């Protein structure tokens, strides 16, 4: 497997002249913010400059984001044409994003949940409502239970819509908070747990080749992912 050879070192799962698909580590920003901490765009531009001896500014399109504590697959684009076409697929909900999460409780084998989400930009939090509220946007997702233990469930999550903090908020709303979610899960054991939410698979149409691409991430070996046999 290729890596960016940066700090942190980011795995590269797919690369060609148009796309760079990475496995974002948890805790890494997708995009720069007021903290001035390192972010995906900065580090991947550094990788491109070093690997291909590029001078000056390097183009790299950030077509979608993952929350800072979420790990997994992200599509970056190396040309403006690829950026435009991938962004259009996102707008048309033509890219299938599959997440895995480990949650507290025993989930149903399959379920679909619909809520109305409203984000508070001042606190960077999102609230879920069961019925329509002024300023709230409809959010839908499906879950499928993959494995269960006495106290936890491993679920596959398919996003039907894409809203800020959607998976974390909706699963907490229905009584299945994600392991390590201090923002929404009411964790009371103090900091230290990594959020057990991971972007595991992407299915999309290549922006130039027009072929269906399926990219899958690996399963982490650390807690709580090692609670289950795969």
PDB file of C-alpha atoms in Angstrom:
ATOM      1  CA  UNK A   1       0.000   0.000   0.000  1.00  0.00           C
ATOM      2  CA  UNK A   2       1.128   3.544  -0.761  1.00  0.00           C
ATOM      3  CA  UNK A   3       1.322   6.267   1.858  1.00  0.00           C
ATOM      4  CA  UNK A   4       1.703  10.039   1.777  1.00  0.00           C
ATOM      5  CA  UNK A   5       4.874   9.882   3.920  1.00  0.00           C
ATOM      6  CA  UNK A   6       3.619  12.802   5.979  1.00  0.00           C
ATOM      7  CA  UNK A   7       2.808  13.242   9.648  1.00  0.00           C
ATOM      8  CA  UNK A   8       0.335  11.723  10.161  1.00  0.00           C
ATOM      9  CA  UNK A   9       1.064   9.185   7.437  1.00  0.00           C
ATOM     10  CA  UNK A  10      -2.070   8.726   5.331  1.00  0.00           C
ATOM     11  CA  UNK A  11      -2.789   5.467   3.448  1.00  0.00           C
ATOM     12  CA  UNK A  12      -3.565   5.872  -0.273  1.00  0.00           C
ATOM     13  CA  UNK A  13      -6.045   3.291  -1.541  1.00  0.00           C
ATOM     14  CA  UNK A  14      -6.371   4.502  -5.144  1.00  0.00           C
ATOM     15  CA  UNK A  15      -4.551   6.992  -7.331  1.00  0.00           C
ATOM     16  CA  UNK A  16      -4.479   7.876 -11.010  1.00  0.00           C
ATOM     17  CA  UNK A  17      -4.139  11.108 -13.006  1.00  0.00           C
ATOM     18  CA  UNK A  18      -7.565  12.283 -11.878  1.00  0.00           C
ATOM     19  CA  UNK A  19      -8.251  10.953  -8.376  1.00  0.00           C
ATOM     20  CA  UNK A  20      -6.568  10.417  -5.023  1.00  0.00           C
ATOM     21  CA  UNK A  21      -8.563   8.274  -2.600  1.00  0.00           C
ATOM     22  CA  UNK A  22      -7.214   8.184   0.918  1.00  0.00           C
ATOM     23  CA  UNK A  23      -7.994   6.523   4.246  1.00  0.00           C
ATOM     24  CA  UNK A  24      -8.242   9.505   6.599  1.00  0.00           C
ATOM     25  CA  UNK A  25      -6.980   8.795  10.121  1.00  0.00           C
ATOM     26  CA  UNK A  26      -9.289   9.709  13.007  1.00  0.00           C
ATOM     27  CA  UNK A  27      -8.461  13.060  14.568  1.00  0.00           C
ATOM     28  CA  UNK A  28      -7.267  14.627  11.307  1.00  0.00           C
ATOM     29  CA  UNK A  29      -9.117  17.623   9.907  1.00  0.00           C
ATOM     30  CA  UNK A  30     -10.575  17.285   6.421  1.00  0.00           C
ATOM     31  CA  UNK A  31     -10.112  21.001   5.824  1.00  0.00           C
ATOM     32  CA  UNK A  32      -8.240  23.787   7.588  1.00  0.00           C
ATOM     33  CA  UNK A  33     -10.058  25.601  10.390  1.00  0.00           C
ATOM     34  CA  UNK A  34      -9.269  28.213  13.023  1.00  0.00           C
ATOM     35  CA  UNK A  35      -7.091  25.766  14.986  1.00  0.00           C
ATOM     36  CA  UNK A  36      -4.451  25.827  12.220  1.00  0.00           C
ATOM     37  CA  UNK A  37      -3.870  22.120  12.785  1.00  0.00           C
ATOM     38  CA  UNK A  38      -2.735  19.996   9.847  1.00  0.00           C
ATOM     39  CA  UNK A  39      -5.477  18.898   7.479  1.00  0.00           C
ATOM     40  CA  UNK A  40      -6.021  16.406   4.676  1.00  0.00           C
ATOM     41  CA  UNK A  41      -5.708  18.959   1.869  1.00  0.00           C
ATOM     42  CA  UNK A  42      -2.420  20.384   3.165  1.00  0.00           C
ATOM     43  CA  UNK A  43      -0.828  16.972   3.710  1.00  0.00           C
ATOM     44  CA  UNK A  44      -1.959  15.500   0.383  1.00  0.00           C
ATOM     45  CA  UNK A  45      -0.708  18.553  -1.510  1.00  0.00           C
ATOM     46  CA  UNK A  46       2.625  18.039   0.233  1.00  0.00           C
ATOM     47  CA  UNK A  47       2.572  14.400  -0.928  1.00  0.00           C
ATOM     48  CA  UNK A  48       1.920  15.399  -4.550  1.00  0.00           C
ATOM     49  CA  UNK A  49       4.660  18.035  -4.537  1.00  0.00           C
ATOM     50  CA  UNK A  50       7.225  15.651  -3.068  1.00  0.00           C
ATOM     51  CA  UNK A  51       6.277  12.612  -5.155  1.00  0.00           C
ATOM     52  CA  UNK A  52       5.980  14.304  -8.537  1.00  0.00           C
ATOM     53  CA  UNK A  53       8.482  17.143  -8.017  1.00  0.00           C
ATOM     54  CA  UNK A  54       5.820  19.778  -8.577  1.00  0.00           C
ATOM     55  CA  UNK A  55       6.653  23.422  -8.072  1.00  0.00           C
ATOM     56  CA  UNK A  56       4.329  26.248  -7.109  1.00  0.00           C
ATOM     57  CA  UNK A  57       0.718  25.675  -6.165  1.00  0.00           C
ATOM     58  CA  UNK A  58      -0.657  22.144  -6.499  1.00  0.00           C
ATOM     59  CA  UNK A  59      -4.312  21.682  -7.438  1.00  0.00           C
ATOM     60  CA  UNK A  60      -6.255  19.341  -5.191  1.00  0.00           C
ATOM     61  CA  UNK A  61     -10.026  19.364  -4.945  1.00  0.00           C
ATOM     62  CA  UNK A  62     -11.794  18.520  -1.675  1.00  0.00           C
ATOM     63  CA  UNK A  63     -15.185  17.227  -2.844  1.00  0.00           C
ATOM     64  CA  UNK A  64     -16.554  16.043   0.515  1.00  0.00           C
ATOM     65  CA  UNK A  65     -15.544  15.912   4.177  1.00  0.00           C
ATOM     66  CA  UNK A  66     -15.465  13.632   7.171  1.00  0.00           C
ATOM     67  CA  UNK A  67     -15.875  14.876  10.733  1.00  0.00           C
ATOM     68  CA  UNK A  68     -12.524  15.199  12.477  1.00  0.00           C
ATOM     69  CA  UNK A  69     -13.024  12.118  14.752  1.00  0.00           C
ATOM     70  CA  UNK A  70     -14.300   9.954  11.860  1.00  0.00           C
ATOM     71  CA  UNK A  71     -11.845   7.788   9.911  1.00  0.00           C
ATOM     72  CA  UNK A  72     -12.106   6.306   6.460  1.00  0.00           C
ATOM     73  CA  UNK A  73     -12.360   6.926   2.746  1.00  0.00           C
ATOM     74  CA  UNK A  74     -12.239  10.331   1.100  1.00  0.00           C
ATOM     75  CA  UNK A  75     -12.158  11.198  -2.605  1.00  0.00           C
ATOM     76  CA  UNK A  76      -9.772  14.002  -3.565  1.00  0.00           C
ATOM     77  CA  UNK A  77      -9.508  15.230  -7.149  1.00  0.00           C
ATOM     78  CA  UNK A  78      -6.334  16.132  -9.019  1.00  0.00           C
ATOM     79  CA  UNK A  79      -8.016  18.097 -11.848  1.00  0.00           C
ATOM     80  CA  UNK A  80     -10.826  20.642 -11.990  1.00  0.00           C
ATOM     81  CA  UNK A  81     -12.715  18.445 -14.469  1.00  0.00           C
ATOM     82  CA  UNK A  82     -12.667  15.511 -12.042  1.00  0.00           C
ATOM     83  CA  UNK A  83     -13.706  17.822  -9.195  1.00  0.00           C
ATOM     84  CA  UNK A  84     -16.701  19.095 -11.146  1.00  0.00           C
ATOM     85  CA  UNK A  85     -17.868  15.621 -12.134  1.00  0.00           C
ATOM     86  CA  UNK A  86     -17.431  14.085  -8.688  1.00  0.00           C
ATOM     87  CA  UNK A  87     -19.211  17.055  -7.103  1.00  0.00           C
ATOM     88  CA  UNK A  88     -22.094  16.562  -9.518  1.00  0.00           C
ATOM     89  CA  UNK A  89     -22.363  12.904  -8.520  1.00  0.00           C
ATOM     90  CA  UNK A  90     -22.507  13.991  -4.887  1.00  0.00           C
ATOM     91  CA  UNK A  91     -25.268  16.504  -5.651  1.00  0.00           C
ATOM     92  CA  UNK A  92     -27.218  13.802  -7.493  1.00  0.00           C
ATOM     93  CA  UNK A  93     -26.713  11.325  -4.603  1.00  0.00           C
ATOM     94  CA  UNK A  94     -25.020   9.026  -7.136  1.00  0.00           C
ATOM     95  CA  UNK A  95     -22.084   8.146  -4.876  1.00  0.00           C
ATOM     96  CA  UNK A  96     -22.836   5.383  -2.400  1.00  0.00           C
ATOM     97  CA  UNK A  97     -21.082   5.923   0.924  1.00  0.00           C
ATOM     98  CA  UNK A  98     -21.059   2.984   3.310  1.00  0.00           C
ATOM     99  CA  UNK A  99     -20.064   3.438   6.938  1.00  0.00           C
ATOM    100  CA  UNK A 100     -19.487   1.011   9.785  1.00  0.00           C
ATOM    101  CA  UNK A 101     -20.227   1.953  13.365  1.00  0.00           C
ATOM    102  CA  UNK A 102     -20.059   0.202  16.713  1.00  0.00           C
ATOM    103  CA  UNK A 103     -22.931   1.304  18.903  1.00  0.00           C
ATOM    104  CA  UNK A 104     -24.208   0.664  22.393  1.00  0.00           C
ATOM    105  CA  UNK A 105     -27.226  -1.633  22.518  1.00  0.00           C
ATOM    106  CA  UNK A 106     -28.665  -4.367  20.322  1.00  0.00           C
ATOM    107  CA  UNK A 107     -29.869  -2.921  17.055  1.00  0.00           C
ATOM    108  CA  UNK A 108     -32.620  -4.355  14.813  1.00  0.00           C
ATOM    109  CA  UNK A 109     -31.418  -6.549  11.933  1.00  0.00           C
ATOM    110  CA  UNK A 110     -32.403  -3.825   9.473  1.00  0.00           C
ATOM    111  CA  UNK A 111     -34.001  -0.409   9.879  1.00  0.00           C
ATOM    112  CA  UNK A 112     -34.476   2.935   8.155  1.00  0.00           C
ATOM    113  CA  UNK A 113     -34.627   6.157  10.150  1.00  0.00           C
ATOM    114  CA  UNK A 114     -35.920   9.585   9.143  1.00  0.00           C
ATOM    115  CA  UNK A 115     -35.387  12.706  11.241  1.00  0.00           C
ATOM    116  CA  UNK A 116     -35.220  16.448  10.759  1.00  0.00           C
ATOM    117  CA  UNK A 117     -31.835  17.921  11.612  1.00  0.00           C
ATOM    118  CA  UNK A 118     -31.002  21.480  12.556  1.00  0.00           C
ATOM    119  CA  UNK A 119     -27.422  22.630  13.020  1.00  0.00           C
ATOM    120  CA  UNK A 120     -26.339  25.283  15.491  1.00  0.00           C
ATOM    121  CA  UNK A 121     -23.237  26.911  13.965  1.00  0.00           C
ATOM    122  CA  UNK A 122     -22.356  28.601  17.253  1.00  0.00           C
ATOM    123  CA  UNK A 123     -21.843  25.284  19.055  1.00  0.00           C
ATOM    124  CA  UNK A 124     -21.134  23.150  15.949  1.00  0.00           C
ATOM    125  CA  UNK A 125     -23.782  20.681  17.073  1.00  0.00           C
ATOM    126  CA  UNK A 126     -26.828  19.247  15.330  1.00  0.00           C
ATOM    127  CA  UNK A 127     -30.168  18.388  16.912  1.00  0.00           C
ATOM    128  CA  UNK A 128     -32.528  15.707  15.601  1.00  0.00           C
ATOM    129  CA  UNK A 129     -36.307  16.048  15.642  1.00  0.00           C
ATOM    130  CA  UNK A 130     -38.903  13.372  14.933  1.00  0.00           C
ATOM    131  CA  UNK A 131     -41.171  15.819  13.074  1.00  0.00           C
ATOM    132  CA  UNK A 132     -40.679  18.848  10.859  1.00  0.00           C
ATOM    133  CA  UNK A 133     -39.264  21.934  12.526  1.00  0.00           C
ATOM    134  CA  UNK A 134     -38.547  25.389  11.167  1.00  0.00           C
ATOM    135  CA  UNK A 135     -35.063  25.423   9.632  1.00  0.00           C
ATOM    136  CA  UNK A 136     -34.558  21.667  10.032  1.00  0.00           C
ATOM    137  CA  UNK A 137     -33.695  19.499   7.036  1.00  0.00           C
ATOM    138  CA  UNK A 138     -34.869  15.951   6.401  1.00  0.00           C
ATOM    139  CA  UNK A 139     -32.245  13.270   6.967  1.00  0.00           C
ATOM    140  CA  UNK A 140     -32.496   9.577   6.150  1.00  0.00           C
ATOM    141  CA  UNK A 141     -30.243   6.586   6.667  1.00  0.00           C
ATOM    142  CA  UNK A 142     -30.478   2.808   6.699  1.00  0.00           C
ATOM    143  CA  UNK A 143     -28.715   0.410   9.030  1.00  0.00           C
ATOM    144  CA  UNK A 144     -28.000  -3.291   8.790  1.00  0.00           C
ATOM    145  CA  UNK A 145     -26.705  -5.219  11.768  1.00  0.00           C
ATOM    146  CA  UNK A 146     -23.548  -7.166  10.932  1.00  0.00           C
ATOM    147  CA  UNK A 147     -22.547  -8.545  14.358  1.00  0.00           C
ATOM    148  CA  UNK A 148     -23.672  -8.288  17.959  1.00  0.00           C
ATOM    149  CA  UNK A 149     -22.352  -8.974  21.430  1.00  0.00           C
ATOM    150  CA  UNK A 150     -24.132  -8.749  24.765  1.00  0.00           C
ATOM    151  CA  UNK A 151     -23.823  -4.961  24.887  1.00  0.00           C
ATOM    152  CA  UNK A 152     -22.708  -3.731  21.460  1.00  0.00           C
ATOM    153  CA  UNK A 153     -23.719  -3.928  17.813  1.00  0.00           C
ATOM    154  CA  UNK A 154     -21.647  -3.521  14.656  1.00  0.00           C
ATOM    155  CA  UNK A 155     -23.832  -1.866  12.036  1.00  0.00           C
ATOM    156  CA  UNK A 156     -23.442  -0.964   8.391  1.00  0.00           C
ATOM    157  CA  UNK A 157     -24.853   2.475   7.649  1.00  0.00           C
ATOM    158  CA  UNK A 158     -25.962   3.635   4.208  1.00  0.00           C
ATOM    159  CA  UNK A 159     -26.516   7.368   3.986  1.00  0.00           C
ATOM    160  CA  UNK A 160     -29.542   8.304   1.909  1.00  0.00           C
ATOM    161  CA  UNK A 161     -28.935  11.994   2.590  1.00  0.00           C
ATOM    162  CA  UNK A 162     -25.785  13.717   3.747  1.00  0.00           C
ATOM    163  CA  UNK A 163     -26.082  16.192   6.606  1.00  0.00           C
ATOM    164  CA  UNK A 164     -23.588  17.428   9.229  1.00  0.00           C
ATOM    165  CA  UNK A 165     -23.070  14.859  12.008  1.00  0.00           C
ATOM    166  CA  UNK A 166     -26.012  12.919  10.596  1.00  0.00           C
ATOM    167  CA  UNK A 167     -25.039   9.363  11.551  1.00  0.00           C
ATOM    168  CA  UNK A 168     -23.948  10.329  15.053  1.00  0.00           C
ATOM    169  CA  UNK A 169     -27.073  12.372  15.770  1.00  0.00           C
ATOM    170  CA  UNK A 170     -29.608   9.957  14.299  1.00  0.00           C
ATOM    171  CA  UNK A 171     -28.209   6.846  15.958  1.00  0.00           C
ATOM    172  CA  UNK A 172     -28.134   8.608  19.311  1.00  0.00           C
ATOM    173  CA  UNK A 173     -31.725   9.786  18.764  1.00  0.00           C
ATOM    174  CA  UNK A 174     -32.965   6.194  18.328  1.00  0.00           C
ATOM    175  CA  UNK A 175     -31.065   4.960  21.365  1.00  0.00           C
ATOM    176  CA  UNK A 176     -27.883   3.553  19.804  1.00  0.00           C
ATOM    177  CA  UNK A 177     -25.063   6.055  20.505  1.00  0.00           C
ATOM    178  CA  UNK A 178     -21.738   5.372  18.855  1.00  0.00           C
ATOM    179  CA  UNK A 179     -18.817   4.135  20.938  1.00  0.00           C
ATOM    180  CA  UNK A 180     -16.549   7.048  21.848  1.00  0.00           C
ATOM    181  CA  UNK A 181     -18.956   9.827  20.810  1.00  0.00           C
ATOM    182  CA  UNK A 182     -18.439  12.485  23.482  1.00  0.00           C
ATOM    183  CA  UNK A 183     -20.438  15.097  21.570  1.00  0.00           C
ATOM    184  CA  UNK A 184     -23.654  13.145  21.128  1.00  0.00           C
ATOM    185  CA  UNK A 185     -23.266   9.839  22.938  1.00  0.00           C
ATOM    186  CA  UNK A 186     -23.144  11.106  26.534  1.00  0.00           C
ATOM    187  CA  UNK A 187     -19.905   9.288  27.240  1.00  0.00           C
ATOM    188  CA  UNK A 188     -19.004   9.545  30.920  1.00  0.00           C
ATOM    189  CA  UNK A 189     -15.705   7.694  31.103  1.00  0.00           C
ATOM    190  CA  UNK A 190     -13.538  10.677  30.228  1.00  0.00           C
ATOM    191  CA  UNK A 191     -11.580  11.282  27.024  1.00  0.00           C
ATOM    192  CA  UNK A 192      -9.486   8.596  25.363  1.00  0.00           C
ATOM    193  CA  UNK A 193     -11.873   6.519  23.298  1.00  0.00           C
ATOM    194  CA  UNK A 194     -11.706   6.855  19.538  1.00  0.00           C
ATOM    195  CA  UNK A 195     -15.036   7.356  17.768  1.00  0.00           C
ATOM    196  CA  UNK A 196     -16.061   3.993  16.286  1.00  0.00           C
ATOM    197  CA  UNK A 197     -17.417   5.400  13.023  1.00  0.00           C
ATOM    198  CA  UNK A 198     -15.597   4.642   9.789  1.00  0.00           C
ATOM    199  CA  UNK A 199     -16.228   5.340   6.095  1.00  0.00           C
ATOM    200  CA  UNK A 200     -15.662   1.801   4.835  1.00  0.00           C
ATOM    201  CA  UNK A 201     -16.654   1.807   1.153  1.00  0.00           C
ATOM    202  CA  UNK A 202     -17.274   4.151  -1.759  1.00  0.00           C
ATOM    203  CA  UNK A 203     -19.065   3.247  -4.989  1.00  0.00           C
ATOM    204  CA  UNK A 204     -19.056   5.854  -7.749  1.00  0.00           C
ATOM    205  CA  UNK A 205     -18.518   6.421 -11.469  1.00  0.00           C
ATOM    206  CA  UNK A 206     -14.984   7.367 -12.459  1.00  0.00           C
ATOM    207  CA  UNK A 207     -15.136  10.981 -13.709  1.00  0.00           C
ATOM    208  CA  UNK A 208     -13.125  10.270 -16.882  1.00  0.00           C
ATOM    209  CA  UNK A 209     -13.158   6.509 -17.494  1.00  0.00           C
ATOM    210  CA  UNK A 210     -16.915   6.366 -16.782  1.00  0.00           C
ATOM    211  CA  UNK A 211     -16.427   2.986 -15.119  1.00  0.00           C
ATOM    212  CA  UNK A 212     -17.932   1.983 -11.776  1.00  0.00           C
ATOM    213  CA  UNK A 213     -15.310   2.188  -9.044  1.00  0.00           C
ATOM    214  CA  UNK A 214     -15.614   0.397  -5.707  1.00  0.00           C
ATOM    215  CA  UNK A 215     -13.018   1.217  -3.053  1.00  0.00           C
ATOM    216  CA  UNK A 216     -13.013  -0.480   0.347  1.00  0.00           C
ATOM    217  CA  UNK A 217     -11.108   0.306   3.532  1.00  0.00           C
ATOM    218  CA  UNK A 218      -9.677  -2.192   5.989  1.00  0.00           C
ATOM    219  CA  UNK A 219     -11.014  -2.977   9.458  1.00  0.00           C
ATOM    220  CA  UNK A 220      -8.933  -1.461  12.279  1.00  0.00           C
ATOM    221  CA  UNK A 221      -7.309  -3.848  14.734  1.00  0.00           C
ATOM    222  CA  UNK A 222      -7.732  -1.691  17.823  1.00  0.00           C
ATOM    223  CA  UNK A 223     -10.562  -1.428  20.346  1.00  0.00           C
ATOM    224  CA  UNK A 224     -13.525  -1.558  19.895  1.00  0.00           C
ATOM    225  CA  UNK A 225     -13.222  -2.987  16.369  1.00  0.00           C
ATOM    226  CA  UNK A 226     -11.402  -6.017  17.794  1.00  0.00           C
ATOM    227  CA  UNK A 227     -14.447  -6.936  19.886  1.00  0.00           C
ATOM    228  CA  UNK A 228     -15.803  -8.874  16.917  1.00  0.00           C
ATOM    229  CA  UNK A 229     -14.458 -11.665  14.707  1.00  0.00           C
ATOM    230  CA  UNK A 230     -14.471 -10.869  10.996  1.00  0.00           C
TER     231      UNK A 230
END
